[in-house]
Amino acid sequence: MDGLLYQVGLVLTSLLVYRVLRENRQAWPLLLSGLVVVGVVETAVVVLQRLALDPVGPLTRGFMYEAPVGTIGHPGMVAGFMVVVLIGGMGLFLRASGTAQRVLLALALLTVALGLGITTNKASVYALVAVLVLWNLLRRERWLLGLSVALLAMVLSAQSLVPNRLDFNRSLTDPATGKTRLVIWELALKAATRLPLSPLVGSGPDGFRLALLRHIPPEDLMREYRLEYGWPPEATIREIQTLYQPGDPIRSKAFLVFLDNYKSDTGKQGLIYKVYLDKAHNLLLDRLISYGLFAVLITVALYLWPVWRLIREADVFEQSVLVALLAAFLYYLFWFPVVQVEPIHMVFVAMAWAMLGKPATSKPAEEGEAELARA
């Protein structure tokens, strides 16, 4: 997904979606309805996987997944998809007028919330809580408050509602992931200071990993590995040997680590680790290292400028798109784009920017046309 073809394709596709959605606003509810349907399907797969009845793993790799990954490949990625679908679906619910339509949408949204809760992805859940609080403060409407409380209750109770037959035990209050993120961000900032032309230009999509291989002391790297691999507190590093021959590709470098008071499952004391970190788990840091400061500014503008401009004056349906976009941005402060989910987030980016081209009804036609041209 870091290749030139994917990046160019993502930009062109996003521009096409922007143009279509700007000119055909009747397609917006249909688009969001389709995403809600897909969210329900993903939840069904996630529930089956939690029950150890995975229908996807045996087809793709010959055995079941050990975690609820849906068809996307990772619980955190599934959560990044579901959180924007859930908020966009809330806009559909609040826009609906018929009782049958509202009941059907409510059941679908509760289902998606169940799936989001099963992933136990803290970044998406915390982002959901934050944006729902903001949305309710902006609107102060009874239906929005009731729906928000019901969906959050489903997210937080999901693990209790579906039996866990996998060895997948994560908690939304476990601080281990947060500690890991802090160490990764520290490594990323150190890497940014060692890269040529950084932070203005960046060093390409593999810049973070290459900086870790070339410049960062292995002792610093092992602080993250300690958290990631769950070394016990009493385990101390006795020696680190670099496994690398001059002339070998830099990515083949590995570290042989000897620990006191800890052995692997096979009883070995010398453990071999390769440098696997290639993302800073923060979209802005990743953009800074890979593409430079200008790319960071573009990213912030893409996600936040429509929210800043329109969040107060938009109707409840349009606000759902803006709130979903804000949730995606908050999610990305602890994650990074992946090819399975990023195009969906860019659809919400396109919808939000298409709103900037909508002439306000209270303005004269000439002023509305001028604003559309500027957008």
Short mmCIF file of C-alpha atoms in Angstrom, two decimals:
data_model
loop_
_atom_site.label_atom_id
_atom_site.label_comp_id
_atom_site.label_asym_id
_atom_site.label_seq_id
_atom_site.Cartn_x
_atom_site.Cartn_y
_atom_site.Cartn_z
CA MET A 1 0.00 0.00 0.00
CA ASP A 2 3.02 2.31 0.20
CA GLY A 3 3.73 1.91 -3.50
CA LEU A 4 3.29 4.69 -6.03
CA LEU A 5 0.52 2.91 -7.97
CA TYR A 6 -1.65 2.50 -4.87
CA GLN A 7 -1.13 6.09 -3.71
CA VAL A 8 -1.92 7.54 -7.15
CA GLY A 9 -4.92 5.23 -7.47
CA LEU A 10 -6.19 6.29 -4.05
CA VAL A 11 -5.98 9.98 -4.97
CA LEU A 12 -7.70 9.51 -8.34
CA THR A 13 -10.43 7.33 -6.85
CA SER A 14 -11.03 9.86 -4.07
CA LEU A 15 -11.34 12.68 -6.60
CA LEU A 16 -13.83 10.63 -8.63
CA VAL A 17 -15.90 9.88 -5.52
CA TYR A 18 -15.78 13.55 -4.56
CA ARG A 19 -17.07 14.63 -7.95
CA VAL A 20 -19.86 12.04 -8.02
CA LEU A 21 -21.02 12.78 -4.48
CA ARG A 22 -20.91 16.53 -4.97
CA GLU A 23 -23.15 16.32 -8.03
CA ASN A 24 -25.47 13.58 -6.78
CA ARG A 25 -26.39 14.09 -3.14
CA GLN A 26 -29.19 11.55 -3.46
CA ALA A 27 -26.49 8.86 -3.54
CA TRP A 28 -25.27 9.64 -0.03
CA PRO A 29 -27.94 7.67 1.92
CA LEU A 30 -27.59 4.74 -0.48
CA LEU A 31 -23.81 4.72 -0.01
CA LEU A 32 -24.05 4.81 3.78
CA SER A 33 -26.77 2.16 3.76
CA GLY A 34 -24.50 -0.13 1.79
CA LEU A 35 -21.69 0.42 4.28
CA VAL A 36 -24.03 -0.44 7.17
CA VAL A 37 -24.98 -3.69 5.43
CA VAL A 38 -21.29 -4.54 5.03
CA GLY A 39 -20.76 -3.68 8.70
CA VAL A 40 -23.48 -6.19 9.66
CA VAL A 41 -21.80 -8.86 7.52
CA GLU A 42 -18.41 -8.13 9.13
CA THR A 43 -19.99 -8.42 12.57
CA ALA A 44 -21.45 -11.82 11.67
CA VAL A 45 -17.98 -13.03 10.68
CA VAL A 46 -16.38 -11.54 13.81
CA VAL A 47 -18.97 -13.24 16.05
CA LEU A 48 -18.40 -16.60 14.37
CA GLN A 49 -14.65 -16.21 14.79
CA ARG A 50 -15.04 -15.42 18.49
CA LEU A 51 -17.12 -18.60 18.77
CA ALA A 52 -14.29 -20.55 17.05
CA LEU A 53 -16.49 -21.08 14.00
CA ASP A 54 -14.37 -19.01 11.63
CA PRO A 55 -15.63 -19.32 8.03
CA VAL A 56 -12.82 -17.21 6.52
CA GLY A 57 -9.53 -18.62 7.81
CA PRO A 58 -10.00 -22.17 6.47
CA LEU A 59 -10.69 -20.74 3.01
CA THR A 60 -7.74 -18.33 2.95
CA ARG A 61 -4.99 -20.15 4.83
CA GLY A 62 -6.24 -23.61 5.77
CA PHE A 63 -6.96 -23.03 9.47
CA MET A 64 -8.98 -20.68 11.67
CA TYR A 65 -7.88 -17.25 12.81
CA GLU A 66 -6.90 -16.92 16.46
CA ALA A 67 -8.57 -13.50 16.76
CA PRO A 68 -11.76 -11.81 15.51
CA VAL A 69 -10.43 -10.28 12.30
CA GLY A 70 -13.53 -10.38 10.08
CA THR A 71 -12.55 -10.50 6.43
CA ILE A 72 -10.09 -7.61 6.92
CA GLY A 73 -7.18 -9.34 8.64
CA HIS A 74 -6.74 -7.65 12.03
CA PRO A 75 -9.09 -6.63 14.89
CA GLY A 76 -7.77 -3.07 14.87
CA MET A 77 -8.41 -2.74 11.15
CA VAL A 78 -11.96 -4.11 11.50
CA ALA A 79 -12.55 -1.55 14.25
CA GLY A 80 -11.27 1.29 12.05
CA PHE A 81 -13.87 0.30 9.47
CA MET A 82 -16.75 -0.21 11.89
CA VAL A 83 -16.38 3.04 13.82
CA VAL A 84 -17.01 5.24 10.77
CA VAL A 85 -19.78 2.96 9.51
CA LEU A 86 -21.47 3.11 12.91
CA ILE A 87 -21.45 6.92 13.03
CA GLY A 88 -22.55 7.27 9.40
CA GLY A 89 -25.38 4.84 10.12
CA MET A 90 -26.44 6.99 13.06
CA GLY A 91 -26.98 9.82 10.60
CA LEU A 92 -29.24 7.57 8.55
CA PHE A 93 -31.22 6.65 11.67
CA LEU A 94 -31.67 10.27 12.76
CA ARG A 95 -32.68 11.22 9.21
CA ALA A 96 -35.25 8.43 8.84
CA SER A 97 -38.92 9.25 9.34
CA GLY A 98 -40.69 5.88 9.14
CA THR A 99 -40.94 3.62 12.19
CA ALA A 100 -40.07 0.44 10.28
CA GLN A 101 -36.99 2.05 8.77
CA ARG A 102 -35.82 3.29 12.16
CA VAL A 103 -36.32 -0.11 13.79
CA LEU A 104 -34.37 -1.84 11.01
CA LEU A 105 -31.56 0.70 11.21
CA ALA A 106 -31.45 0.47 15.01
CA LEU A 107 -31.03 -3.30 14.86
CA ALA A 108 -28.30 -2.96 12.22
CA LEU A 109 -26.43 -0.34 14.25
CA LEU A 110 -26.62 -2.40 17.43
CA THR A 111 -25.17 -5.29 15.44
CA VAL A 112 -22.27 -3.18 14.17
CA ALA A 113 -21.68 -1.87 17.71
CA LEU A 114 -21.50 -5.48 18.90
CA GLY A 115 -18.81 -6.21 16.32
CA LEU A 116 -16.86 -3.09 17.26
CA GLY A 117 -16.93 -4.10 20.91
CA ILE A 118 -15.68 -7.61 20.15
CA THR A 119 -12.55 -6.20 18.47
CA THR A 120 -11.61 -4.48 21.79
CA ASN A 121 -9.66 -1.88 19.83
CA LYS A 122 -9.03 0.99 22.22
CA ALA A 123 -8.23 3.60 19.57
CA SER A 124 -11.59 3.24 17.83
CA VAL A 125 -13.65 2.93 21.03
CA TYR A 126 -12.04 5.97 22.65
CA ALA A 127 -12.48 7.92 19.41
CA LEU A 128 -16.16 6.90 19.32
CA VAL A 129 -16.73 8.04 22.90
CA ALA A 130 -15.00 11.38 22.26
CA VAL A 131 -16.90 12.28 19.09
CA LEU A 132 -20.28 11.18 20.46
CA VAL A 133 -19.78 13.44 23.48
CA LEU A 134 -18.91 16.32 21.15
CA TRP A 135 -21.87 15.60 18.85
CA ASN A 136 -24.32 15.54 21.74
CA LEU A 137 -22.95 18.80 23.11
CA LEU A 138 -23.47 20.39 19.70
CA ARG A 139 -27.05 19.19 19.14
CA ARG A 140 -28.53 18.38 22.56
CA GLU A 141 -31.27 16.22 21.04
CA ARG A 142 -33.11 13.41 22.82
CA TRP A 143 -32.93 10.91 19.94
CA LEU A 144 -29.19 11.42 19.46
CA LEU A 145 -28.49 11.03 23.18
CA GLY A 146 -30.57 7.87 23.46
CA LEU A 147 -28.97 6.30 20.40
CA SER A 148 -25.47 7.22 21.59
CA VAL A 149 -26.05 5.66 25.01
CA ALA A 150 -27.53 2.48 23.50
CA LEU A 151 -24.67 1.98 21.04
CA LEU A 152 -21.95 2.70 23.60
CA ALA A 153 -23.61 0.26 26.00
CA MET A 154 -23.54 -2.41 23.28
CA VAL A 155 -19.88 -1.72 22.50
CA LEU A 156 -18.85 -1.94 26.16
CA SER A 157 -20.89 -5.08 26.89
CA ALA A 158 -20.05 -6.97 23.68
CA GLN A 159 -17.42 -9.20 25.26
CA SER A 160 -19.92 -10.37 27.87
CA LEU A 161 -22.66 -11.05 25.34
CA VAL A 162 -20.69 -13.38 23.05
CA PRO A 163 -18.82 -16.36 24.55
CA ASN A 164 -15.06 -16.18 24.01
CA ARG A 165 -13.83 -19.52 22.69
CA LEU A 166 -10.56 -18.06 21.43
CA ASP A 167 -7.46 -17.19 23.39
CA PHE A 168 -8.13 -13.55 22.60
CA ASN A 169 -8.37 -11.66 25.86
CA ARG A 170 -7.95 -7.93 25.59
CA SER A 171 -9.30 -5.18 27.78
CA LEU A 172 -10.26 -1.64 26.89
CA THR A 173 -8.51 -0.52 30.08
CA ASP A 174 -5.26 -2.48 29.63
CA PRO A 175 -2.41 0.10 29.58
CA ALA A 176 0.08 -2.19 27.79
CA THR A 177 -0.84 -1.00 24.29
CA GLY A 178 -0.59 2.63 25.34
CA LYS A 179 2.86 2.07 26.82
CA THR A 180 3.96 0.40 23.59
CA ARG A 181 2.69 3.34 21.56
CA LEU A 182 4.67 5.80 23.68
CA VAL A 183 7.89 3.88 23.09
CA ILE A 184 7.21 3.62 19.33
CA TRP A 185 6.53 7.37 19.12
CA GLU A 186 9.78 8.08 20.93
CA LEU A 187 11.63 5.85 18.47
CA ALA A 188 9.90 7.59 15.57
CA LEU A 189 10.92 11.05 16.79
CA LYS A 190 14.51 9.87 17.18
CA ALA A 191 14.38 8.40 13.68
CA ALA A 192 13.06 11.68 12.26
CA THR A 193 16.11 13.54 13.59
CA ARG A 194 18.51 11.12 11.89
CA LEU A 195 16.94 10.97 8.44
CA PRO A 196 18.39 13.07 5.61
CA LEU A 197 16.26 16.07 4.59
CA SER A 198 13.84 15.37 7.44
CA PRO A 199 11.43 16.78 8.43
CA LEU A 200 10.79 18.83 5.30
CA VAL A 201 10.91 16.08 2.67
CA GLY A 202 10.88 12.70 4.43
CA SER A 203 12.69 9.51 3.50
CA GLY A 204 10.09 7.38 1.77
CA PRO A 205 7.57 4.84 3.07
CA ASP A 206 10.28 2.56 4.50
CA GLY A 207 12.16 5.40 6.19
CA PHE A 208 11.19 4.51 9.75
CA ARG A 209 12.38 0.92 9.52
CA LEU A 210 15.60 1.88 7.75
CA ALA A 211 16.37 4.48 10.42
CA LEU A 212 15.88 1.84 13.12
CA LEU A 213 18.26 -0.47 11.28
CA ARG A 214 20.92 2.16 10.66
CA HIS A 215 20.85 4.67 13.49
CA ILE A 216 18.85 3.59 16.55
CA PRO A 217 20.77 1.62 19.22
CA PRO A 218 19.32 -1.87 19.68
CA GLU A 219 18.93 -1.19 23.41
CA ASP A 220 16.32 1.44 22.56
CA LEU A 221 14.54 -0.94 20.22
CA MET A 222 14.42 -3.65 22.88
CA ARG A 223 12.33 -1.39 25.11
CA GLU A 224 9.50 -1.78 22.62
CA TYR A 225 10.14 -5.50 22.17
CA ARG A 226 9.95 -5.99 25.96
CA LEU A 227 6.39 -4.66 25.93
CA GLU A 228 5.37 -6.27 22.62
CA TYR A 229 6.55 -9.76 23.53
CA GLY A 230 5.65 -9.59 27.21
CA TRP A 231 9.02 -10.11 28.85
CA PRO A 232 8.54 -10.37 32.62
CA PRO A 233 9.77 -7.45 34.76
CA GLU A 234 12.59 -9.51 36.23
CA ALA A 235 14.04 -10.30 32.79
CA THR A 236 17.19 -8.29 32.19
CA ILE A 237 19.23 -8.02 29.01
CA ARG A 238 22.68 -9.50 29.48
CA GLU A 239 23.99 -9.14 25.94
CA ILE A 240 22.85 -8.08 22.45
CA GLN A 241 24.70 -9.39 19.41
CA THR A 242 24.13 -7.95 15.93
CA LEU A 243 23.60 -10.60 13.27
CA TYR A 244 24.73 -8.89 10.10
CA GLN A 245 27.51 -9.42 7.59
CA PRO A 246 28.99 -6.53 5.57
CA GLY A 247 27.52 -6.61 2.11
CA ASP A 248 24.24 -8.19 3.19
CA PRO A 249 20.99 -6.28 2.60
CA ILE A 250 20.35 -3.91 5.49
CA ARG A 251 16.88 -5.39 6.05
CA SER A 252 18.44 -8.77 6.86
CA LYS A 253 19.96 -7.38 10.07
CA ALA A 254 18.78 -9.13 13.23
CA PHE A 255 19.66 -9.09 16.93
CA LEU A 256 20.51 -12.03 19.14
CA VAL A 257 19.39 -11.12 22.67
CA PHE A 258 20.47 -13.00 25.80
CA LEU A 259 18.17 -12.46 28.77
CA ASP A 260 18.63 -13.30 32.44
CA ASN A 261 15.65 -14.74 34.34
CA TYR A 262 13.74 -15.51 31.16
CA LYS A 263 13.69 -18.23 28.52
CA SER A 264 11.56 -18.79 25.44
CA ASP A 265 8.88 -21.46 25.28
CA THR A 266 11.46 -23.81 23.78
CA GLY A 267 13.87 -23.19 26.65
CA LYS A 268 16.32 -21.07 24.66
CA GLN A 269 17.98 -18.14 26.34
CA GLY A 270 19.27 -16.51 23.15
CA LEU A 271 16.34 -15.00 21.24
CA ILE A 272 16.61 -13.69 17.67
CA TYR A 273 14.63 -10.59 16.76
CA LYS A 274 14.39 -8.76 13.46
CA VAL A 275 13.38 -5.14 13.09
CA TYR A 276 9.71 -5.41 12.19
CA LEU A 277 8.56 -1.87 13.05
CA ASP A 278 7.75 0.00 9.87
CA LYS A 279 4.93 2.25 11.11
CA ALA A 280 4.93 4.75 13.95
CA HIS A 281 1.30 3.92 14.81
CA ASN A 282 0.45 7.58 14.43
CA LEU A 283 -0.62 8.91 11.05
CA LEU A 284 1.07 12.30 11.47
CA LEU A 285 4.38 10.82 12.59
CA ASP A 286 4.25 8.31 9.74
CA ARG A 287 3.61 11.09 7.23
CA LEU A 288 6.41 13.20 8.73
CA ILE A 289 8.99 10.42 8.45
CA SER A 290 7.88 9.09 5.08
CA TYR A 291 6.86 12.22 3.16
CA GLY A 292 7.78 15.25 5.21
CA LEU A 293 6.11 18.21 6.88
CA PHE A 294 4.10 19.27 3.81
CA ALA A 295 2.39 15.87 3.73
CA VAL A 296 1.49 16.26 7.42
CA LEU A 297 -0.20 19.59 6.70
CA ILE A 298 -2.11 18.09 3.77
CA THR A 299 -3.29 15.19 5.94
CA VAL A 300 -4.50 17.47 8.74
CA ALA A 301 -6.33 19.69 6.25
CA LEU A 302 -7.98 16.73 4.50
CA TYR A 303 -9.47 15.40 7.71
CA LEU A 304 -10.10 18.49 9.82
CA TRP A 305 -10.79 21.48 7.56
CA PRO A 306 -14.34 20.40 6.57
CA VAL A 307 -15.07 19.51 10.20
CA TRP A 308 -13.91 22.92 11.38
CA ARG A 309 -15.85 24.77 8.70
CA LEU A 310 -19.16 22.89 8.78
CA ILE A 311 -19.67 20.96 12.01
CA ARG A 312 -21.84 23.66 13.65
CA GLU A 313 -24.03 24.60 10.71
CA ALA A 314 -24.62 21.18 9.11
CA ASP A 315 -27.84 19.25 9.61
CA VAL A 316 -27.79 16.04 11.64
CA PHE A 317 -27.26 13.78 8.63
CA GLU A 318 -24.33 15.81 7.30
CA GLN A 319 -22.93 16.09 10.82
CA SER A 320 -22.75 12.29 11.01
CA VAL A 321 -20.30 12.30 8.09
CA LEU A 322 -18.19 15.02 9.71
CA VAL A 323 -18.25 13.29 13.09
CA ALA A 324 -17.24 10.01 11.43
CA LEU A 325 -14.34 11.79 9.73
CA LEU A 326 -13.23 13.27 13.06
CA ALA A 327 -13.42 9.79 14.63
CA ALA A 328 -11.23 8.41 11.84
CA PHE A 329 -8.66 11.14 12.49
CA LEU A 330 -8.59 10.39 16.23
CA TYR A 331 -8.28 6.67 15.46
CA TYR A 332 -5.28 7.42 13.24
CA LEU A 333 -3.49 9.15 16.10
CA PHE A 334 -2.90 5.63 17.43
CA TRP A 335 -3.01 3.65 14.16
CA PHE A 336 -1.95 3.92 10.53
CA PRO A 337 -3.74 3.55 7.19
CA VAL A 338 -4.11 0.10 5.68
CA VAL A 339 -5.28 -0.78 2.21
CA GLN A 340 -8.33 -2.68 3.50
CA VAL A 341 -9.78 0.37 5.28
CA GLU A 342 -8.15 3.58 4.02
CA PRO A 343 -10.29 3.80 0.84
CA ILE A 344 -13.43 3.73 3.00
CA HIS A 345 -12.09 6.57 5.13
CA MET A 346 -11.30 8.51 1.96
CA VAL A 347 -14.95 8.15 0.93
CA PHE A 348 -15.87 10.05 4.11
CA VAL A 349 -13.17 12.61 3.28
CA ALA A 350 -14.73 13.03 -0.18
CA MET A 351 -18.24 13.40 1.29
CA ALA A 352 -17.08 16.01 3.79
CA TRP A 353 -15.29 18.05 1.12
CA ALA A 354 -18.32 17.76 -1.16
CA MET A 355 -20.29 19.59 1.55
CA LEU A 356 -18.00 22.59 1.11
CA GLY A 357 -19.33 22.88 -2.42
CA LYS A 358 -22.96 23.03 -1.28
CA PRO A 359 -24.36 26.58 -1.53
CA ALA A 360 -26.04 27.68 1.69
CA THR A 361 -29.82 28.18 1.27
CA SER A 362 -29.70 31.55 3.03
CA LYS A 363 -27.22 33.05 0.56
CA PRO A 364 -28.00 34.59 -2.82
CA ALA A 365 -27.53 32.28 -5.80
CA GLU A 366 -24.57 34.26 -7.10
CA GLU A 367 -22.75 34.02 -3.75
CA GLY A 368 -23.49 30.29 -3.56
CA GLU A 369 -22.09 29.72 -7.04
CA ALA A 370 -18.93 31.64 -6.14
CA GLU A 371 -18.43 29.54 -3.00
CA LEU A 372 -18.91 26.35 -5.04
CA ALA A 373 -16.27 27.54 -7.53
CA ARG A 374 -13.81 28.27 -4.71
CA ALA A 375 -14.40 24.80 -3.19
#
